[in-house]
Every structure is written in C-alpha cells, then in structure tokens.
Coordinates of N, CA and C and ligand atoms in Angstrom, one line a residue:
M155 N -3.6 4.6 -37.5 CA -3.8 5.3 -36.3 C -2.8 6.5 -36.1
E156 N -1.5 6.1 -36.4 CA -0.5 7.1 -36.1 C -0.5 8.3 -37.1
E157 N -1.2 8.1 -38.2 CA -1.2 9.2 -39.2 C -1.9 10.5 -38.6
Y158 N -2.6 10.3 -37.5 CA -3.3 11.5 -36.9 C -2.5 12.1 -35.7
I159 N -1.3 11.6 -35.5 CA -0.5 12.1 -34.4 C 0.3 13.3 -35.0
A160 N 0.1 14.5 -34.4 CA 0.9 15.7 -34.9 C 2.3 15.6 -34.4
K161 N 2.5 15.3 -33.1 CA 3.8 15.1 -32.6 C 3.8 14.2 -31.3
V162 N 5.0 13.7 -31.1 CA 5.2 12.9 -29.9 C 5.6 13.8 -28.8
L163 N 4.8 13.9 -27.7 CA 5.2 14.8 -26.6 C 6.1 14.1 -25.6
I164 N 5.9 12.9 -25.3 CA 6.7 12.1 -24.4 C 6.9 10.7 -25.0
S165 N 8.2 10.4 -25.3 CA 8.5 9.1 -25.9 C 8.4 7.9 -25.0
R166 N 8.3 6.8 -25.6 CA 8.3 5.5 -24.9 C 9.5 5.4 -23.9
E167 N 10.7 5.8 -24.3 CA 11.8 5.7 -23.5 C 11.7 6.7 -22.3
E168 N 11.3 7.9 -22.6 CA 11.1 8.9 -21.5 C 10.1 8.4 -20.4
L169 N 9.0 7.8 -20.9 CA 8.0 7.3 -20.0 C 8.6 6.2 -19.1
A170 N 9.3 5.3 -19.7 CA 9.9 4.2 -19.0 C 10.8 4.7 -17.9
K171 N 11.6 5.7 -18.2 CA 12.6 6.2 -17.3 C 11.9 6.9 -16.1
R172 N 10.9 7.7 -16.4 CA 10.2 8.5 -15.4 C 9.4 7.5 -14.5
V173 N 8.7 6.5 -15.1 CA 7.9 5.6 -14.3 C 8.9 4.8 -13.3
S174 N 10.0 4.5 -13.8 CA 11.0 3.8 -12.9 C 11.4 4.7 -11.8
E175 N 11.6 6.0 -12.0 CA 12.0 7.0 -11.0 C 10.8 7.1 -10.0
L176 N 9.6 7.2 -10.5 CA 8.5 7.3 -9.6 C 8.3 6.1 -8.7
G177 N 8.6 4.9 -9.3 CA 8.5 3.6 -8.5 C 9.5 3.6 -7.4
A178 N 10.7 4.1 -7.7 CA 11.8 4.1 -6.7 C 11.4 5.1 -5.5
E179 N 10.8 6.2 -5.9 CA 10.4 7.2 -4.8 C 9.3 6.6 -3.9
I180 N 8.3 5.9 -4.6 CA 7.2 5.3 -3.9 C 7.7 4.2 -3.0
T181 N 8.7 3.4 -3.5 CA 9.2 2.3 -2.8 C 9.9 2.8 -1.5
R182 N 10.6 3.9 -1.6 CA 11.2 4.5 -0.4 C 10.1 5.0 0.6
D183 N 9.1 5.7 0.1 CA 8.1 6.3 1.0 C 7.2 5.3 1.6
Y184 N 6.9 4.2 1.0 CA 5.9 3.2 1.5 C 6.5 2.0 2.2
A185 N 7.8 2.0 2.4 CA 8.5 0.8 3.0 C 7.8 0.5 4.4
G186 N 7.4 -0.7 4.6 CA 6.8 -1.1 5.9 C 5.3 -0.7 6.0
K187 N 4.8 -0.1 5.0 CA 3.4 0.3 5.1 C 2.5 -0.6 4.2
N188 N 1.2 -0.8 4.7 CA 0.3 -1.6 4.0 C -0.3 -0.8 2.8
L189 N 0.2 -1.1 1.6 CA -0.1 -0.2 0.4 C -1.2 -0.8 -0.5
L190 N -2.2 0.1 -0.8 CA -3.2 -0.3 -1.8 C -3.0 0.7 -3.0
V191 N -2.6 0.2 -4.1 CA -2.6 1.0 -5.3 C -3.9 1.0 -6.0
L192 N -4.5 2.2 -6.1 CA -5.9 2.3 -6.7 C -5.8 2.9 -8.1
G193 N -6.2 2.1 -9.0 CA -6.2 2.5 -10.4 C -7.5 3.1 -10.8
I194 N -7.5 4.2 -11.5 CA -8.8 4.8 -12.0 C -9.0 4.4 -13.5
L195 N -10.0 3.6 -13.7 CA -10.2 3.1 -15.1 C -10.8 4.2 -15.9
K196 N -10.5 4.2 -17.3 CA -9.7 3.2 -17.9 C -8.3 3.7 -18.1
G197 N -8.1 5.0 -18.1 CA -6.9 5.7 -18.5 C -5.6 5.3 -17.8
A198 N -5.8 4.9 -16.5 CA -4.5 4.7 -15.7 C -3.9 3.3 -15.9
V199 N -4.6 2.5 -16.7 CA -4.2 1.1 -16.7 C -2.7 0.8 -17.2
P200 N -2.3 1.4 -18.4 CA -0.9 1.1 -18.8 C 0.1 1.7 -17.8
F201 N -0.2 2.9 -17.4 CA 0.7 3.6 -16.4 C 0.8 2.7 -15.1
M202 N -0.3 2.3 -14.6 CA -0.3 1.6 -13.3 C 0.4 0.2 -13.5
S203 N 0.1 -0.4 -14.6 CA 0.7 -1.7 -14.9 C 2.2 -1.6 -14.9
D204 N 2.8 -0.6 -15.5 CA 4.2 -0.4 -15.5 C 4.7 0.0 -14.1
L205 N 4.0 0.9 -13.5 CA 4.4 1.5 -12.2 C 4.5 0.4 -11.1
I206 N 3.5 -0.4 -11.0 CA 3.5 -1.4 -9.9 C 4.7 -2.4 -10.0
R207 N 5.2 -2.6 -11.2 CA 6.4 -3.4 -11.3 C 7.7 -2.7 -11.0
E208 N 7.6 -1.4 -10.8 CA 8.8 -0.6 -10.3 C 8.7 -0.3 -8.8
I209 N 7.6 -0.8 -8.2 CA 7.5 -0.6 -6.7 C 7.9 -1.9 -6.1
K210 N 9.0 -1.8 -5.4 CA 9.6 -3.1 -4.9 C 9.2 -3.4 -3.5
L211 N 7.9 -3.5 -3.3 CA 7.3 -3.7 -2.0 C 6.1 -4.6 -2.2
P212 N 5.7 -5.3 -1.1 CA 4.4 -6.0 -1.2 C 3.3 -5.0 -1.3
L213 N 2.3 -5.2 -2.1 CA 1.2 -4.3 -2.3 C 0.0 -5.0 -2.8
A214 N -1.2 -4.4 -2.7 CA -2.4 -4.9 -3.3 C -2.8 -3.8 -4.3
Y215 N -3.6 -4.2 -5.3 CA -4.2 -3.2 -6.2 C -5.6 -3.5 -6.5
D216 N -6.3 -2.4 -6.7 CA -7.8 -2.5 -7.0 C -8.1 -1.4 -8.0
F217 N -9.3 -1.3 -8.5 CA -9.7 -0.3 -9.5 C -11.0 0.3 -9.1
M218 N -11.2 1.6 -9.5 CA -12.5 2.2 -9.5 C -12.7 2.8 -10.9
A219 N -14.0 2.8 -11.3 CA -14.4 3.5 -12.5 C -15.3 4.6 -12.2
L220 N -15.0 5.8 -12.7 CA -15.8 7.0 -12.4 C -16.3 7.6 -13.7
S221 N -17.5 8.2 -13.6 CA -18.0 8.9 -14.8 C -18.6 10.2 -14.3
S222 N -18.3 11.2 -15.2 CA -18.9 12.5 -14.9 C -20.4 12.5 -15.1
Y223 N -21.1 13.3 -14.4 CA -22.6 13.3 -14.6 C -23.0 13.9 -15.9
G224 N -22.1 14.4 -16.7 CA -22.5 15.0 -18.1 C -22.0 16.4 -18.2
A225 N -22.1 16.9 -19.4 CA -21.5 18.2 -19.7 C -22.0 19.3 -18.8
S226 N -23.3 19.3 -18.6 CA -23.8 20.5 -17.9 C -23.4 20.5 -16.4
T227 N -23.1 19.4 -15.8 CA -22.8 19.4 -14.4 C -21.3 19.1 -14.2
Q228 N -20.5 19.0 -15.3 CA -19.1 18.6 -15.2 C -18.3 19.6 -14.3
S229 N -18.6 20.8 -14.4 CA -17.8 21.8 -13.6 C -18.1 21.7 -12.1
S230 N -19.2 21.0 -11.7 CA -19.5 20.9 -10.3 C -18.6 19.8 -9.7
G231 N -18.0 19.0 -10.5 CA -17.2 17.9 -10.0 C -17.9 16.8 -9.4
V232 N -19.2 16.7 -9.7 CA -20.0 15.6 -9.2 C -19.8 14.4 -10.1
V233 N -19.4 13.3 -9.6 CA -19.1 12.2 -10.5 C -19.9 10.9 -9.9
R234 N -20.1 10.0 -10.8 CA -20.8 8.8 -10.5 C -19.8 7.7 -10.4
I235 N -19.9 6.8 -9.4 CA -19.0 5.7 -9.2 C -19.6 4.5 -10.0
L236 N -19.0 4.1 -11.1 CA -19.5 3.0 -11.9 C -19.0 1.6 -11.4
K237 N -17.8 1.7 -10.8 CA -17.2 0.5 -10.2 C -16.5 0.9 -8.9
D238 N -16.8 0.2 -7.9 CA -16.3 0.6 -6.6 C -15.2 -0.4 -6.1
L239 N -14.5 -0.1 -5.0 CA -13.5 -1.0 -4.4 C -14.2 -2.2 -3.9
E240 N -13.4 -3.3 -3.8 CA -13.9 -4.6 -3.4 C -14.0 -4.8 -1.9
R241 N -13.2 -4.0 -1.2 CA -13.2 -4.2 0.3 C -13.0 -2.9 1.0
S242 N -13.1 -2.9 2.4 CA -13.0 -1.7 3.2 C -11.5 -1.3 3.2
V243 N -11.2 0.0 3.4 CA -9.8 0.4 3.3 C -9.3 1.0 4.6
E244 N -9.9 0.6 5.7 CA -9.5 1.2 7.0 C -8.1 0.9 7.4
D245 N -7.5 -0.2 6.9 CA -6.2 -0.7 7.3 C -5.1 -0.4 6.3
V246 N -5.4 0.4 5.2 CA -4.4 0.6 4.2 C -4.1 2.0 3.9
H247 N -2.9 2.2 3.3 CA -2.5 3.5 2.7 C -2.9 3.5 1.3
I248 N -3.8 4.4 0.8 CA -4.2 4.4 -0.6 C -3.3 5.3 -1.4
L249 N -2.9 4.7 -2.5 CA -2.2 5.5 -3.5 C -3.0 5.5 -4.8
I250 N -3.7 6.7 -5.0 CA -4.6 6.8 -6.2 C -3.7 7.0 -7.4
T251 N -3.9 6.2 -8.5 CA -3.1 6.3 -9.7 C -3.9 6.8 -10.8
E252 N -3.5 8.0 -11.3 CA -4.3 8.7 -12.4 C -3.5 8.8 -13.6
D253 N -4.2 8.9 -14.8 CA -3.5 9.2 -16.0 C -3.1 10.7 -16.1
I254 N -4.1 11.5 -15.8 CA -3.8 13.0 -15.9 C -4.7 13.7 -14.9
V255 N -4.2 14.8 -14.4 CA -5.0 15.7 -13.5 C -5.1 16.9 -14.3
D256 N -6.4 17.3 -14.6 CA -6.7 18.4 -15.5 C -7.3 19.5 -14.7
T257 N -8.7 19.6 -14.6 CA -9.3 20.5 -13.7 C -9.1 20.1 -12.3
G258 N -8.9 18.8 -12.0 CA -8.8 18.4 -10.6 C -10.1 18.0 -10.0
L259 N -11.2 18.3 -10.7 CA -12.5 18.1 -10.1 C -12.8 16.6 -9.8
T260 N -12.4 15.7 -10.7 CA -12.6 14.3 -10.5 C -11.9 13.8 -9.2
L261 N -10.6 14.3 -9.1 CA -9.8 13.9 -8.0 C -10.3 14.5 -6.7
Q262 N -10.8 15.7 -6.7 CA -11.3 16.3 -5.5 C -12.5 15.5 -5.0
Y263 N -13.4 15.1 -5.9 CA -14.5 14.3 -5.5 C -14.0 12.9 -4.9
L264 N -13.1 12.3 -5.6 CA -12.7 11.0 -5.3 C -12.0 11.0 -3.9
K265 N -11.1 12.0 -3.7 CA -10.4 12.1 -2.4 C -11.4 12.2 -1.2
A266 N -12.4 13.1 -1.4 CA -13.4 13.3 -0.4 C -14.2 12.0 -0.1
N267 N -14.5 11.3 -1.2 CA -15.3 10.0 -1.1 C -14.5 9.0 -0.3
L268 N -13.2 8.9 -0.6 CA -12.3 7.9 0.0 C -12.0 8.2 1.5
K269 N -11.9 9.5 1.7 CA -11.6 10.0 3.1 C -12.6 9.6 4.1
A270 N -13.9 9.6 3.6 CA -15.0 9.2 4.4 C -15.0 7.7 4.8
R271 N -14.1 6.9 4.1 CA -14.0 5.5 4.4 C -12.8 5.2 5.4
N272 N -12.2 6.3 5.9 CA -11.1 6.2 6.9 C -9.9 5.4 6.6
P273 N -9.3 5.5 5.5 CA -8.0 4.8 5.2 C -6.9 5.4 6.1
L274 N -5.8 4.8 6.2 CA -4.7 5.3 7.0 C -4.1 6.6 6.3
S275 N -4.1 6.6 5.0 CA -3.7 7.8 4.3 C -4.1 7.8 2.9
I276 N -4.2 8.9 2.2 CA -4.5 9.0 0.8 C -3.5 9.9 0.1
K277 N -2.8 9.3 -0.9 CA -1.9 10.1 -1.8 C -2.2 9.9 -3.2
V278 N -1.7 10.7 -4.1 CA -2.0 10.7 -5.5 C -0.7 10.6 -6.3
V279 N -0.7 9.7 -7.2 CA 0.4 9.7 -8.3 C -0.3 9.9 -9.6
T280 N 0.1 10.8 -10.4 CA -0.4 11.0 -11.7 C 0.7 11.0 -12.7
L281 N 0.5 10.4 -13.9 CA 1.5 10.4 -14.9 C 1.7 11.8 -15.5
L282 N 0.6 12.5 -15.7 CA 0.6 13.9 -16.3 C -0.1 14.9 -15.5
D283 N 0.4 16.1 -15.4 CA -0.3 17.2 -14.7 C -0.4 18.4 -15.6
K284 N -1.7 18.8 -15.9 CA -2.0 20.0 -16.7 C -2.4 21.1 -15.7
A285 N -1.4 21.6 -15.0 CA -1.7 22.5 -13.9 C -2.4 23.8 -14.3
A286 N -2.2 24.2 -15.5 CA -2.8 25.5 -16.0 C -4.3 25.5 -16.0
R287 N -4.9 24.3 -16.0 CA -6.4 24.2 -16.1 C -7.0 23.8 -14.7
R288 N -6.2 23.8 -13.7 CA -6.7 23.4 -12.4 C -7.8 24.3 -11.9
Q289 N -9.0 23.7 -11.5 CA -10.1 24.5 -10.9 C -10.2 24.1 -9.4
A290 N -9.8 22.9 -9.0 CA -10.0 22.5 -7.6 C -8.6 22.5 -6.9
E291 N -8.6 22.7 -5.6 CA -7.4 22.8 -4.9 C -6.9 21.4 -4.6
V292 N -6.6 20.6 -5.6 CA -5.9 19.3 -5.4 C -4.6 19.2 -6.2
F293 N -3.6 18.7 -5.5 CA -2.3 18.6 -6.1 C -1.8 17.2 -6.0
P294 N -1.3 16.6 -7.1 CA -0.7 15.3 -6.9 C 0.5 15.2 -6.0
D295 N 0.7 14.2 -5.3 CA 1.9 14.0 -4.4 C 3.1 13.6 -5.3
Y296 N 2.8 12.8 -6.3 CA 3.9 12.4 -7.3 C 3.4 12.7 -8.7
N297 N 4.2 13.3 -9.5 CA 3.8 13.7 -10.8 C 4.9 13.3 -11.8
G298 N 4.5 12.6 -12.9 CA 5.4 12.1 -13.9 C 5.9 13.3 -14.7
F299 N 5.0 14.0 -15.3 CA 5.4 15.1 -16.2 C 4.3 16.2 -16.1
S300 N 4.8 17.5 -16.1 CA 3.9 18.6 -16.2 C 3.8 18.9 -17.7
I301 N 2.6 19.1 -18.2 CA 2.4 19.3 -19.6 C 1.6 20.5 -19.9
P302 N 1.8 21.1 -21.1 CA 1.0 22.3 -21.4 C -0.4 22.0 -21.7
D303 N -1.3 23.0 -21.9 CA -2.7 22.8 -22.1 C -2.9 22.3 -23.5
E304 N -2.6 21.0 -23.8 CA -2.9 20.4 -25.1 C -3.6 19.1 -24.9
F305 N -4.5 18.7 -25.8 CA -5.2 17.5 -25.7 C -4.3 16.3 -26.1
V306 N -3.9 15.5 -25.2 CA -3.0 14.4 -25.5 C -3.7 13.0 -25.5
V307 N -3.0 12.1 -26.2 CA -3.5 10.7 -26.3 C -2.4 9.8 -26.1
G308 N -2.7 8.5 -25.9 CA -1.7 7.5 -25.8 C -1.4 7.0 -24.4
Y309 N -0.8 5.8 -24.3 CA -0.4 5.3 -23.0 C -1.6 5.3 -22.0
G310 N -2.8 5.0 -22.5 CA -4.0 4.9 -21.7 C -5.0 6.0 -22.0
L311 N -4.5 7.2 -22.5 CA -5.3 8.3 -22.8 C -6.0 8.2 -24.1
D312 N -7.3 8.5 -24.2 CA -8.0 8.2 -25.4 C -8.6 9.4 -26.0
F313 N -9.0 9.3 -27.3 CA -9.9 10.2 -27.9 C -11.0 9.3 -28.5
N314 N -12.3 9.4 -28.0 CA -13.3 8.5 -28.4 C -12.9 7.0 -28.3
E315 N -12.3 6.7 -27.2 CA -11.9 5.3 -26.9 C -10.7 4.8 -27.7
E316 N -10.2 5.6 -28.7 CA -9.1 5.2 -29.5 C -7.8 5.7 -28.9
Y317 N -6.7 5.2 -29.4 CA -5.3 5.7 -29.1 C -4.8 5.2 -27.8
R318 N -5.6 4.5 -27.0 CA -5.1 4.2 -25.6 C -3.8 3.3 -25.7
N319 N -3.7 2.5 -26.8 CA -2.6 1.6 -26.9 C -1.4 2.1 -27.5
L320 N -1.3 3.4 -27.8 CA 0.0 4.0 -28.3 C 1.0 3.9 -27.2
P321 N 2.2 3.5 -27.5 CA 3.2 3.4 -26.4 C 3.9 4.7 -26.0
Y322 N 3.4 5.8 -26.5 CA 3.9 7.1 -26.2 C 2.8 8.1 -25.9
I323 N 3.1 9.3 -25.4 CA 2.1 10.4 -25.3 C 2.2 11.3 -26.5
G324 N 1.1 11.5 -27.2 CA 1.2 12.3 -28.4 C 0.1 13.3 -28.5
V325 N 0.2 14.3 -29.4 CA -0.8 15.3 -29.6 C -1.5 15.0 -30.9
L326 N -2.8 15.1 -30.9 CA -3.6 14.8 -32.1 C -3.6 15.9 -33.1
K327 N -3.6 15.6 -34.4 CA -3.7 16.6 -35.5 C -5.2 17.0 -35.5
P328 N -5.5 18.3 -35.9 CA -6.9 18.7 -35.9 C -7.8 17.9 -36.8
E329 N -7.2 17.2 -37.8 CA -8.0 16.4 -38.7 C -8.7 15.2 -37.9
A330 N -8.1 14.8 -36.9 CA -8.6 13.7 -36.1 C -9.9 14.0 -35.4
Y331 N -10.2 15.3 -35.2 CA -11.4 15.7 -34.5 C -12.6 15.9 -35.5
K332 N -12.2 16.1 -36.8 CA -13.3 16.5 -37.7 C -14.3 15.4 -38.0
F333 N -14.0 14.2 -37.6 CA -14.9 13.1 -37.9 C -16.0 12.9 -36.9
I334 N -16.0 13.7 -35.9 CA -17.1 13.5 -34.9 C -18.0 14.7 -34.9
Ligands
LIG409 P1 -10.4 16.4 -14.4 O1 -9.0 16.5 -13.7 O2 -10.6 17.6 -15.3 O3 -11.5 16.2 -13.4 O4 -10.4 15.2 -15.3 C1 -9.4 14.3 -15.6 C2 -9.8 13.4 -16.7 O5 -10.1 14.1 -17.9 C3 -8.7 12.4 -17.0 O6 -8.7 11.3 -16.2 C4 -9.0 12.2 -18.5 O7 -9.9 11.1 -18.6 C5 -9.6 13.4 -19.0 N1 -8.6 14.3 -19.7 C6 -8.2 15.5 -19.3 N2 -7.3 16.0 -20.1 C7 -7.1 15.1 -21.1 C8 -6.2 15.0 -22.3 O8 -5.4 15.9 -22.6 N3 -6.4 13.9 -23.0 C9 -7.3 12.9 -22.7 N4 -7.3 11.9 -23.6 N5 -8.1 12.9 -21.6 C10 -8.0 14.0 -20.8

C-alpha cells in the first residue's frame, strides 16, 4: 500500500499533537453545553475517534452519511442523505466533524439541512482545509491543517476506498491513479 505514497504531508505525531490542541480548544468552548459531535461517514471516523477522546466533557456522538448526486450535479452541491441522525437536535449544540473541506459544497448543504432542524448552534471542525478550492461561502470554525491543492489520502481519506487506514496524511504517486 505504502509503495504508492509519494510523500508524507502530515505525520502521525503531527496529527496527534494537533488533534489534542483542537480537543483542548473545543473543551474550553463547550463547557456546560449539551454537545453532539456529528461525524460525517466515512472519512471523518479516525479523526473523530481521536478527537472525542481529547474533549474532556460529557458529549454524545452520532453519524450521517452523505453522497453527491453524481458528477454532473456535483457543482450544485445537492447531496443525498444515505444515513440520517437518530434523534431530533433541538436541545443540542452540533459540532460537525469533517475530514476535509474542499469546495465546501457538501458542508453548505449539510449546514442548511441541519439549521432547518433548529439545533442550539452548529459549528464545524475539519481536520484539513483546502481553501484554494472553495466555491461555497462556508468556513470551518476549527481547522487542523490548511493544505495545498493536492489529492491526499490516509487517516480516513481514501482513493477508491483504499488508504483510509494509513496513520498519516500522504500524497499519492501518479502511478496509483493509472489502474482505474
Ligand atoms: P467538498 O468540500 O468539495 O464538498 O467535498 C469534500 C469531500 O470531498 C471530502 O469529505 C472528501 O470525501 C472529498 N475530498 C476532497 N478533497 C479530497 C482529497 O484531497 N482527498 C480525498 N481522499 N478526498 C477528498
């Protein structure tokens, strides 16, 4: 698997350090608040799993799975909900947990959808931010790392469902693409 990694962009140690810092910030900001950490499947799973253990507060977590309607409508930001929340959110502060914000279209749709359910607040924590590619006016409230416009894998991020279990964020060699 690792023979296709051109370079390590963010090491395992750097990830752990930054996730711990984000957890401390979130712990300060949400003290005394009813917090629901919302993970977006599948990419956010490793990040969220590490992050919640750095948030030293009572919290609940749940997941949503979203899928884009397909290449031709991708830029419209219309997404399909494949898995929804298990209960109403009117009494909670939602913290959306994302692996990466790229164009921002997925997040824009998700925030609007959740807003209509009247939660106490909605904020976003993302591990990675590719701000150069932003199309929608959405910005994460907490960001692990700002990264250049490169296709990255690892720590939850995939290429064709592979590489999610790498413990670091890496950039793929061009050879990795030629098999599809
Ligand atoms: P957007 O912000 O464009 O609506 O979409 C964000 C989603 O696109 C992410 O959750 C992720 O699934 C995918 N994505 C965007 N950039 C990358 C990348 O560099 N690597 C991988 N593996 N997925 C990405």
